Amino acid sequence: MDKSIVEYLSESDIEKAIEIRATEETLLEFYGRGRIRGTIHTCVGSEISAVLIGKHLDHQKDWLFTNHRGHGHFLSFNGSPDDLIREIFGKYNGPSKGVGGSQHIKKGNFFSSGIQGSQIPVAVGVAKSLKESEIQGICVVFFGDGTLGTGSLWESLNLASVINVPIVFVCEDNQIAQSTPSSITFAGDLETRVRGFGIDYLSVDTRIPNDKFELIRVKLSETREQKKPLFLHLRTERINAHSKG
């Protein structure tokens, strides 16, 4: 194994990333056989971003909200491959009793939704509740670069900064929203915009093992201890098509 990988990722990190990839490939195989109805959005290519966040969270006191491409986030937080497969196959013993499917999963403090940007304001509200409680928890919300065009994101960034709550905004940037390159839809500099709200910003390229992987842990700890917002810009890659449908 490449030394540069094991230097920045533990054995358990690598195992979790492989588990996520294997689960996604299994789902794609079943989809190809006609065993899965509807659609699924896999995270093949961006497994590491899920691992880098999930490994630092406590699923009993922290909360995680995500989007349509959230299988990896679920598996790295509080879900198992069996949980995910049962849900997508519509089984009653799935986390959402088989009615949530691929995009709308609820298990403990994990929530996913296929409605773009819908989870972000909710996550700010949960973070406010965490701040007011004695629980030393944080709220994490994942979204893609395609969500950078939604007003709810910018309103939530402003509010999170005004009321100063322990929330981590995680933008998984694969440079393409469905089939449209973000380079032709997003103007300006993301870091400048985020810092304009008085929010700390960290950009990490998850495709290349680097020392910023450890800095993610440091920043998450600061959010937890100081109860303040953080914006993580994770550059990643979507290897497969946008969805199967």
PDB file of C-alpha atoms in Angstrom:
ATOM      1  CA  MET A   1       0.000   0.000   0.000  1.00  0.00           C
ATOM      2  CA  ASP A   2       1.207   3.512  -0.837  1.00  0.00           C
ATOM      3  CA  LYS A   3       3.042   4.945   2.181  1.00  0.00           C
ATOM      4  CA  SER A   4       1.478   8.378   1.587  1.00  0.00           C
ATOM      5  CA  ILE A   5      -1.956   6.861   2.205  1.00  0.00           C
ATOM      6  CA  VAL A   6      -1.205   5.034   5.469  1.00  0.00           C
ATOM      7  CA  GLU A   7       0.644   8.084   6.756  1.00  0.00           C
ATOM      8  CA  TYR A   8      -2.577  10.099   6.823  1.00  0.00           C
ATOM      9  CA  LEU A   9      -5.250   7.409   7.124  1.00  0.00           C
ATOM     10  CA  SER A  10      -5.500   4.684   9.755  1.00  0.00           C
ATOM     11  CA  GLU A  11      -6.172   1.056   8.941  1.00  0.00           C
ATOM     12  CA  SER A  12      -9.756   1.466  10.188  1.00  0.00           C
ATOM     13  CA  ASP A  13     -10.215   4.538   7.949  1.00  0.00           C
ATOM     14  CA  ILE A  14      -9.163   2.544   4.909  1.00  0.00           C
ATOM     15  CA  GLU A  15     -11.366  -0.388   5.892  1.00  0.00           C
ATOM     16  CA  LYS A  16     -14.367   1.918   6.263  1.00  0.00           C
ATOM     17  CA  ALA A  17     -13.732   3.502   2.854  1.00  0.00           C
ATOM     18  CA  ILE A  18     -13.511   0.038   1.282  1.00  0.00           C
ATOM     19  CA  GLU A  19     -16.742  -0.992   3.037  1.00  0.00           C
ATOM     20  CA  ILE A  20     -18.512   2.060   1.602  1.00  0.00           C
ATOM     21  CA  ARG A  21     -17.224   1.349  -1.915  1.00  0.00           C
ATOM     22  CA  ALA A  22     -18.194  -2.345  -1.687  1.00  0.00           C
ATOM     23  CA  THR A  23     -21.692  -1.479  -0.459  1.00  0.00           C
ATOM     24  CA  GLU A  24     -22.243   1.012  -3.265  1.00  0.00           C
ATOM     25  CA  GLU A  25     -21.021  -1.469  -5.880  1.00  0.00           C
ATOM     26  CA  THR A  26     -23.337  -4.125  -4.446  1.00  0.00           C
ATOM     27  CA  LEU A  27     -26.289  -1.753  -4.763  1.00  0.00           C
ATOM     28  CA  LEU A  28     -25.340  -0.952  -8.356  1.00  0.00           C
ATOM     29  CA  GLU A  29     -25.151  -4.645  -9.143  1.00  0.00           C
ATOM     30  CA  PHE A  30     -28.633  -5.253  -7.739  1.00  0.00           C
ATOM     31  CA  TYR A  31     -29.922  -2.228  -9.623  1.00  0.00           C
ATOM     32  CA  GLY A  32     -28.556  -3.677 -12.844  1.00  0.00           C
ATOM     33  CA  ARG A  33     -30.474  -6.877 -12.132  1.00  0.00           C
ATOM     34  CA  GLY A  34     -33.702  -4.951 -11.755  1.00  0.00           C
ATOM     35  CA  ARG A  35     -33.943  -5.690  -8.038  1.00  0.00           C
ATOM     36  CA  ILE A  36     -34.059  -2.019  -6.963  1.00  0.00           C
ATOM     37  CA  ARG A  37     -36.825   0.390  -7.945  1.00  0.00           C
ATOM     38  CA  GLY A  38     -36.605   4.134  -8.248  1.00  0.00           C
ATOM     39  CA  THR A  39     -33.113   5.586  -8.275  1.00  0.00           C
ATOM     40  CA  ILE A  40     -29.918   5.669  -6.250  1.00  0.00           C
ATOM     41  CA  HIS A  41     -27.089   8.205  -6.130  1.00  0.00           C
ATOM     42  CA  THR A  42     -23.823   6.530  -5.169  1.00  0.00           C
ATOM     43  CA  CYS A  43     -20.759   8.195  -3.650  1.00  0.00           C
ATOM     44  CA  VAL A  44     -18.207   6.102  -5.551  1.00  0.00           C
ATOM     45  CA  GLY A  45     -15.047   8.214  -5.670  1.00  0.00           C
ATOM     46  CA  SER A  46     -15.743  10.318  -2.590  1.00  0.00           C
ATOM     47  CA  GLU A  47     -15.695   7.700   0.157  1.00  0.00           C
ATOM     48  CA  ILE A  48     -12.757   9.352   1.933  1.00  0.00           C
ATOM     49  CA  SER A  49     -14.634  12.583   2.581  1.00  0.00           C
ATOM     50  CA  ALA A  50     -17.289  10.650   4.505  1.00  0.00           C
ATOM     51  CA  VAL A  51     -14.634   8.820   6.517  1.00  0.00           C
ATOM     52  CA  LEU A  52     -12.674  11.974   7.358  1.00  0.00           C
ATOM     53  CA  ILE A  53     -15.755  13.502   9.013  1.00  0.00           C
ATOM     54  CA  GLY A  54     -17.526  10.449  10.404  1.00  0.00           C
ATOM     55  CA  LYS A  55     -14.497   9.171  12.318  1.00  0.00           C
ATOM     56  CA  HIS A  56     -14.569  12.259  14.569  1.00  0.00           C
ATOM     57  CA  LEU A  57     -18.287  12.191  15.394  1.00  0.00           C
ATOM     58  CA  ASP A  58     -20.181  10.627  18.278  1.00  0.00           C
ATOM     59  CA  HIS A  59     -23.487   9.334  16.902  1.00  0.00           C
ATOM     60  CA  GLN A  60     -25.115   9.584  20.326  1.00  0.00           C
ATOM     61  CA  LYS A  61     -24.520  13.287  20.943  1.00  0.00           C
ATOM     62  CA  ASP A  62     -23.693  14.650  17.479  1.00  0.00           C
ATOM     63  CA  TRP A  63     -26.145  15.085  14.599  1.00  0.00           C
ATOM     64  CA  LEU A  64     -25.574  14.552  10.892  1.00  0.00           C
ATOM     65  CA  PHE A  65     -27.759  15.842   8.055  1.00  0.00           C
ATOM     66  CA  THR A  66     -27.076  15.033   4.434  1.00  0.00           C
ATOM     67  CA  ASN A  67     -28.416  14.984   0.910  1.00  0.00           C
ATOM     68  CA  HIS A  68     -29.351  12.565  -1.883  1.00  0.00           C
ATOM     69  CA  ARG A  69     -25.758  11.281  -2.107  1.00  0.00           C
ATOM     70  CA  GLY A  70     -25.517  10.271   1.518  1.00  0.00           C
ATOM     71  CA  HIS A  71     -24.864   6.535   1.666  1.00  0.00           C
ATOM     72  CA  GLY A  72     -21.224   7.019   2.669  1.00  0.00           C
ATOM     73  CA  HIS A  73     -22.176   9.525   5.358  1.00  0.00           C
ATOM     74  CA  PHE A  74     -24.698   7.060   6.779  1.00  0.00           C
ATOM     75  CA  LEU A  75     -22.183   4.205   6.857  1.00  0.00           C
ATOM     76  CA  SER A  76     -19.473   6.339   8.455  1.00  0.00           C
ATOM     77  CA  PHE A  77     -21.789   7.742  11.157  1.00  0.00           C
ATOM     78  CA  ASN A  78     -24.242   5.228  12.621  1.00  0.00           C
ATOM     79  CA  GLY A  79     -25.405   2.907   9.852  1.00  0.00           C
ATOM     80  CA  SER A  80     -24.389  -0.522   8.589  1.00  0.00           C
ATOM     81  CA  PRO A  81     -24.421  -2.004   5.071  1.00  0.00           C
ATOM     82  CA  ASP A  82     -27.300  -4.255   6.169  1.00  0.00           C
ATOM     83  CA  ASP A  83     -29.280  -1.205   7.354  1.00  0.00           C
ATOM     84  CA  LEU A  84     -28.785   0.568   4.034  1.00  0.00           C
ATOM     85  CA  ILE A  85     -29.541  -2.428   1.839  1.00  0.00           C
ATOM     86  CA  ARG A  86     -32.706  -3.299   3.789  1.00  0.00           C
ATOM     87  CA  GLU A  87     -33.950   0.278   3.468  1.00  0.00           C
ATOM     88  CA  ILE A  88     -33.297   0.523  -0.263  1.00  0.00           C
ATOM     89  CA  PHE A  89     -34.965  -2.841  -0.821  1.00  0.00           C
ATOM     90  CA  GLY A  90     -38.061  -1.477   0.922  1.00  0.00           C
ATOM     91  CA  LYS A  91     -37.892  -3.792   3.918  1.00  0.00           C
ATOM     92  CA  TYR A  92     -39.907  -2.947   7.024  1.00  0.00           C
ATOM     93  CA  ASN A  93     -36.846  -3.571   9.213  1.00  0.00           C
ATOM     94  CA  GLY A  94     -34.896  -0.839   7.413  1.00  0.00           C
ATOM     95  CA  PRO A  95     -34.029   2.359   9.353  1.00  0.00           C
ATOM     96  CA  SER A  96     -37.010   4.188   7.820  1.00  0.00           C
ATOM     97  CA  LYS A  97     -39.165   1.052   7.644  1.00  0.00           C
ATOM     98  CA  GLY A  98     -38.456   0.742   3.932  1.00  0.00           C
ATOM     99  CA  VAL A  99     -40.362   3.868   2.890  1.00  0.00           C
ATOM    100  CA  GLY A 100     -37.404   6.261   2.851  1.00  0.00           C
ATOM    101  CA  GLY A 101     -35.392   4.464   0.218  1.00  0.00           C
ATOM    102  CA  SER A 102     -32.002   5.738  -0.880  1.00  0.00           C
ATOM    103  CA  GLN A 103     -32.537   9.444  -0.225  1.00  0.00           C
ATOM    104  CA  HIS A 104     -34.711   9.782   2.875  1.00  0.00           C
ATOM    105  CA  ILE A 105     -33.167   7.860   5.733  1.00  0.00           C
ATOM    106  CA  LYS A 106     -33.619   8.461   9.435  1.00  0.00           C
ATOM    107  CA  LYS A 107     -31.681   6.562  12.069  1.00  0.00           C
ATOM    108  CA  GLY A 108     -30.983   8.081  15.456  1.00  0.00           C
ATOM    109  CA  ASN A 109     -29.324  11.445  14.871  1.00  0.00           C
ATOM    110  CA  PHE A 110     -28.888  10.831  11.130  1.00  0.00           C
ATOM    111  CA  PHE A 111     -31.199  12.406   8.564  1.00  0.00           C
ATOM    112  CA  SER A 112     -30.968  12.513   4.770  1.00  0.00           C
ATOM    113  CA  SER A 113     -33.197  14.257   2.247  1.00  0.00           C
ATOM    114  CA  GLY A 114     -33.318  14.468  -1.531  1.00  0.00           C
ATOM    115  CA  ILE A 115     -34.683  18.030  -1.456  1.00  0.00           C
ATOM    116  CA  GLN A 116     -31.736  20.234  -2.324  1.00  0.00           C
ATOM    117  CA  GLY A 117     -30.614  22.532   0.465  1.00  0.00           C
ATOM    118  CA  SER A 118     -33.568  21.587   2.669  1.00  0.00           C
ATOM    119  CA  GLN A 119     -31.502  20.178   5.512  1.00  0.00           C
ATOM    120  CA  ILE A 120     -29.237  23.172   6.003  1.00  0.00           C
ATOM    121  CA  PRO A 121     -31.632  25.511   7.885  1.00  0.00           C
ATOM    122  CA  VAL A 122     -32.855  22.558   9.966  1.00  0.00           C
ATOM    123  CA  ALA A 123     -29.265  21.736  10.910  1.00  0.00           C
ATOM    124  CA  VAL A 124     -28.724  25.312  12.128  1.00  0.00           C
ATOM    125  CA  GLY A 125     -31.772  24.938  14.384  1.00  0.00           C
ATOM    126  CA  VAL A 126     -30.471  21.673  15.813  1.00  0.00           C
ATOM    127  CA  ALA A 127     -27.063  23.285  16.398  1.00  0.00           C
ATOM    128  CA  LYS A 128     -28.782  26.075  18.341  1.00  0.00           C
ATOM    129  CA  SER A 129     -30.491  23.476  20.499  1.00  0.00           C
ATOM    130  CA  LEU A 130     -27.172  21.741  21.123  1.00  0.00           C
ATOM    131  CA  LYS A 131     -25.589  25.016  22.184  1.00  0.00           C
ATOM    132  CA  GLU A 132     -28.353  25.638  24.687  1.00  0.00           C
ATOM    133  CA  SER A 133     -28.088  22.127  26.150  1.00  0.00           C
ATOM    134  CA  GLU A 134     -25.404  20.600  28.333  1.00  0.00           C
ATOM    135  CA  ILE A 135     -24.488  18.159  25.556  1.00  0.00           C
ATOM    136  CA  GLN A 136     -21.083  18.871  24.059  1.00  0.00           C
ATOM    137  CA  GLY A 137     -22.380  17.961  20.633  1.00  0.00           C
ATOM    138  CA  ILE A 138     -22.015  19.391  17.141  1.00  0.00           C
ATOM    139  CA  CYS A 139     -24.208  19.324  14.062  1.00  0.00           C
ATOM    140  CA  VAL A 140     -22.768  18.460  10.638  1.00  0.00           C
ATOM    141  CA  VAL A 141     -24.575  19.102   7.364  1.00  0.00           C
ATOM    142  CA  PHE A 142     -23.319  17.825   3.995  1.00  0.00           C
ATOM    143  CA  PHE A 143     -24.214  19.353   0.626  1.00  0.00           C
ATOM    144  CA  GLY A 144     -22.735  19.398  -2.856  1.00  0.00           C
ATOM    145  CA  ASP A 145     -21.308  22.244  -4.914  1.00  0.00           C
ATOM    146  CA  GLY A 146     -24.622  22.385  -6.793  1.00  0.00           C
ATOM    147  CA  THR A 147     -26.211  23.733  -3.604  1.00  0.00           C
ATOM    148  CA  LEU A 148     -23.987  26.810  -3.723  1.00  0.00           C
ATOM    149  CA  GLY A 149     -26.720  28.375  -5.856  1.00  0.00           C
ATOM    150  CA  THR A 150     -29.477  28.027  -3.249  1.00  0.00           C
ATOM    151  CA  GLY A 151     -30.497  30.919  -1.033  1.00  0.00           C
ATOM    152  CA  SER A 152     -31.129  28.715   1.998  1.00  0.00           C
ATOM    153  CA  LEU A 153     -27.394  28.008   2.276  1.00  0.00           C
ATOM    154  CA  TRP A 154     -26.362  31.652   2.467  1.00  0.00           C
ATOM    155  CA  GLU A 155     -29.193  32.555   4.838  1.00  0.00           C
ATOM    156  CA  SER A 156     -28.129  29.657   7.080  1.00  0.00           C
ATOM    157  CA  LEU A 157     -24.478  30.721   7.048  1.00  0.00           C
ATOM    158  CA  ASN A 158     -25.493  34.210   8.105  1.00  0.00           C
ATOM    159  CA  LEU A 159     -27.770  33.001  10.903  1.00  0.00           C
ATOM    160  CA  ALA A 160     -25.256  30.439  12.178  1.00  0.00           C
ATOM    161  CA  SER A 161     -22.672  33.198  12.494  1.00  0.00           C
ATOM    162  CA  VAL A 162     -25.054  35.693  14.088  1.00  0.00           C
ATOM    163  CA  ILE A 163     -26.181  33.282  16.817  1.00  0.00           C
ATOM    164  CA  ASN A 164     -22.787  31.474  16.905  1.00  0.00           C
ATOM    165  CA  VAL A 165     -23.724  27.778  16.981  1.00  0.00           C
ATOM    166  CA  PRO A 166     -21.663  24.537  16.775  1.00  0.00           C
ATOM    167  CA  ILE A 167     -22.386  23.574  13.181  1.00  0.00           C
ATOM    168  CA  VAL A 168     -20.071  22.285  10.444  1.00  0.00           C
ATOM    169  CA  PHE A 169     -21.094  23.092   6.877  1.00  0.00           C
ATOM    170  CA  VAL A 170     -19.455  20.483   4.627  1.00  0.00           C
ATOM    171  CA  CYS A 171     -19.396  21.193   0.902  1.00  0.00           C
ATOM    172  CA  GLU A 172     -18.420  18.083  -1.073  1.00  0.00           C
ATOM    173  CA  ASP A 173     -17.182  19.708  -4.249  1.00  0.00           C
ATOM    174  CA  ASN A 174     -16.908  17.307  -7.189  1.00  0.00           C
ATOM    175  CA  GLN A 175     -17.001  20.218  -9.650  1.00  0.00           C
ATOM    176  CA  ILE A 176     -20.196  19.063 -11.355  1.00  0.00           C
ATOM    177  CA  ALA A 177     -23.871  19.444 -10.421  1.00  0.00           C
ATOM    178  CA  GLN A 178     -25.716  16.548 -12.073  1.00  0.00           C
ATOM    179  CA  SER A 179     -24.256  17.239 -15.549  1.00  0.00           C
ATOM    180  CA  THR A 180     -23.337  20.927 -15.315  1.00  0.00           C
ATOM    181  CA  PRO A 181     -19.757  21.985 -14.446  1.00  0.00           C
ATOM    182  CA  SER A 182     -19.756  24.352 -11.468  1.00  0.00           C
ATOM    183  CA  SER A 183     -17.158  26.465 -13.283  1.00  0.00           C
ATOM    184  CA  ILE A 184     -19.933  27.906 -15.472  1.00  0.00           C
ATOM    185  CA  THR A 185     -22.504  28.415 -12.696  1.00  0.00           C
ATOM    186  CA  PHE A 186     -20.585  29.744  -9.672  1.00  0.00           C
ATOM    187  CA  ALA A 187     -18.959  33.171  -9.746  1.00  0.00           C
ATOM    188  CA  GLY A 188     -16.417  34.576  -7.338  1.00  0.00           C
ATOM    189  CA  ASP A 189     -14.359  32.954  -4.603  1.00  0.00           C
ATOM    190  CA  LEU A 190     -16.029  30.587  -2.128  1.00  0.00           C
ATOM    191  CA  GLU A 191     -13.562  31.209   0.696  1.00  0.00           C
ATOM    192  CA  THR A 192     -14.018  34.972   0.444  1.00  0.00           C
ATOM    193  CA  ARG A 193     -17.785  34.593   0.620  1.00  0.00           C
ATOM    194  CA  VAL A 194     -17.702  32.271   3.632  1.00  0.00           C
ATOM    195  CA  ARG A 195     -15.200  34.351   5.566  1.00  0.00           C
ATOM    196  CA  GLY A 196     -17.383  37.365   4.838  1.00  0.00           C
ATOM    197  CA  PHE A 197     -19.872  35.881   7.277  1.00  0.00           C
ATOM    198  CA  GLY A 198     -17.140  35.635   9.926  1.00  0.00           C
ATOM    199  CA  ILE A 199     -16.995  31.842   9.607  1.00  0.00           C
ATOM    200  CA  ASP A 200     -13.770  29.830   9.678  1.00  0.00           C
ATOM    201  CA  TYR A 201     -12.997  28.088   6.363  1.00  0.00           C
ATOM    202  CA  LEU A 202     -10.844  25.072   5.551  1.00  0.00           C
ATOM    203  CA  SER A 203     -10.289  23.588   2.099  1.00  0.00           C
ATOM    204  CA  VAL A 204      -9.026  20.003   1.776  1.00  0.00           C
ATOM    205  CA  ASP A 205      -8.424  17.949  -1.368  1.00  0.00           C
ATOM    206  CA  THR A 206      -9.558  14.496  -0.258  1.00  0.00           C
ATOM    207  CA  ARG A 207      -8.243  12.872  -3.449  1.00  0.00           C
ATOM    208  CA  ILE A 208      -4.646  13.347  -2.345  1.00  0.00           C
ATOM    209  CA  PRO A 209      -3.585  12.158   1.161  1.00  0.00           C
ATOM    210  CA  ASN A 210      -2.186  15.215   2.944  1.00  0.00           C
ATOM    211  CA  ASP A 211      -1.529  16.736   6.345  1.00  0.00           C
ATOM    212  CA  LYS A 212      -4.801  18.669   6.235  1.00  0.00           C
ATOM    213  CA  PHE A 213      -6.580  15.403   7.036  1.00  0.00           C
ATOM    214  CA  GLU A 214      -5.432  15.855  10.649  1.00  0.00           C
ATOM    215  CA  LEU A 215      -6.369  19.532  10.544  1.00  0.00           C
ATOM    216  CA  ILE A 216      -9.993  18.464  10.006  1.00  0.00           C
ATOM    217  CA  ARG A 217      -9.913  16.826  13.444  1.00  0.00           C
ATOM    218  CA  VAL A 218      -8.480  19.988  14.985  1.00  0.00           C
ATOM    219  CA  LYS A 219     -11.144  22.195  13.415  1.00  0.00           C
ATOM    220  CA  LEU A 220     -13.978  19.901  14.451  1.00  0.00           C
ATOM    221  CA  SER A 221     -12.645  19.953  18.014  1.00  0.00           C
ATOM    222  CA  GLU A 222     -12.617  23.760  17.965  1.00  0.00           C
ATOM    223  CA  THR A 223     -16.233  23.786  16.798  1.00  0.00           C
ATOM    224  CA  ARG A 224     -17.176  21.425  19.621  1.00  0.00           C
ATOM    225  CA  GLU A 225     -15.304  23.289  22.347  1.00  0.00           C
ATOM    226  CA  GLN A 226     -15.953  26.866  21.248  1.00  0.00           C
ATOM    227  CA  LYS A 227     -19.489  26.230  19.906  1.00  0.00           C
ATOM    228  CA  LYS A 228     -18.882  28.158  16.722  1.00  0.00           C
ATOM    229  CA  PRO A 229     -19.576  27.446  13.027  1.00  0.00           C
ATOM    230  CA  LEU A 230     -17.074  26.001  10.562  1.00  0.00           C
ATOM    231  CA  PHE A 231     -17.107  25.596   6.779  1.00  0.00           C
ATOM    232  CA  LEU A 232     -15.237  22.623   5.305  1.00  0.00           C
ATOM    233  CA  HIS A 233     -14.682  22.691   1.555  1.00  0.00           C
ATOM    234  CA  LEU A 234     -13.852  19.105   0.599  1.00  0.00           C
ATOM    235  CA  ARG A 235     -12.670  18.707  -2.970  1.00  0.00           C
ATOM    236  CA  THR A 236     -13.562  15.249  -4.213  1.00  0.00           C
ATOM    237  CA  GLU A 237     -14.587  13.358  -7.333  1.00  0.00           C
ATOM    238  CA  ARG A 238     -17.707  11.613  -8.554  1.00  0.00           C
ATOM    239  CA  ILE A 239     -16.530   8.672 -10.631  1.00  0.00           C
ATOM    240  CA  ASN A 240     -19.919   7.304 -11.656  1.00  0.00           C
ATOM    241  CA  ALA A 241     -22.923   8.913 -13.313  1.00  0.00           C
ATOM    242  CA  HIS A 242     -25.079  11.339 -11.342  1.00  0.00           C
ATOM    243  CA  SER A 243     -27.622   8.612 -10.587  1.00  0.00           C
ATOM    244  CA  LYS A 244     -29.170   5.348 -11.690  1.00  0.00           C
ATOM    245  CA  GLY A 245     -32.730   5.819 -12.876  1.00  0.00           C
TER     246      GLY A 245
END
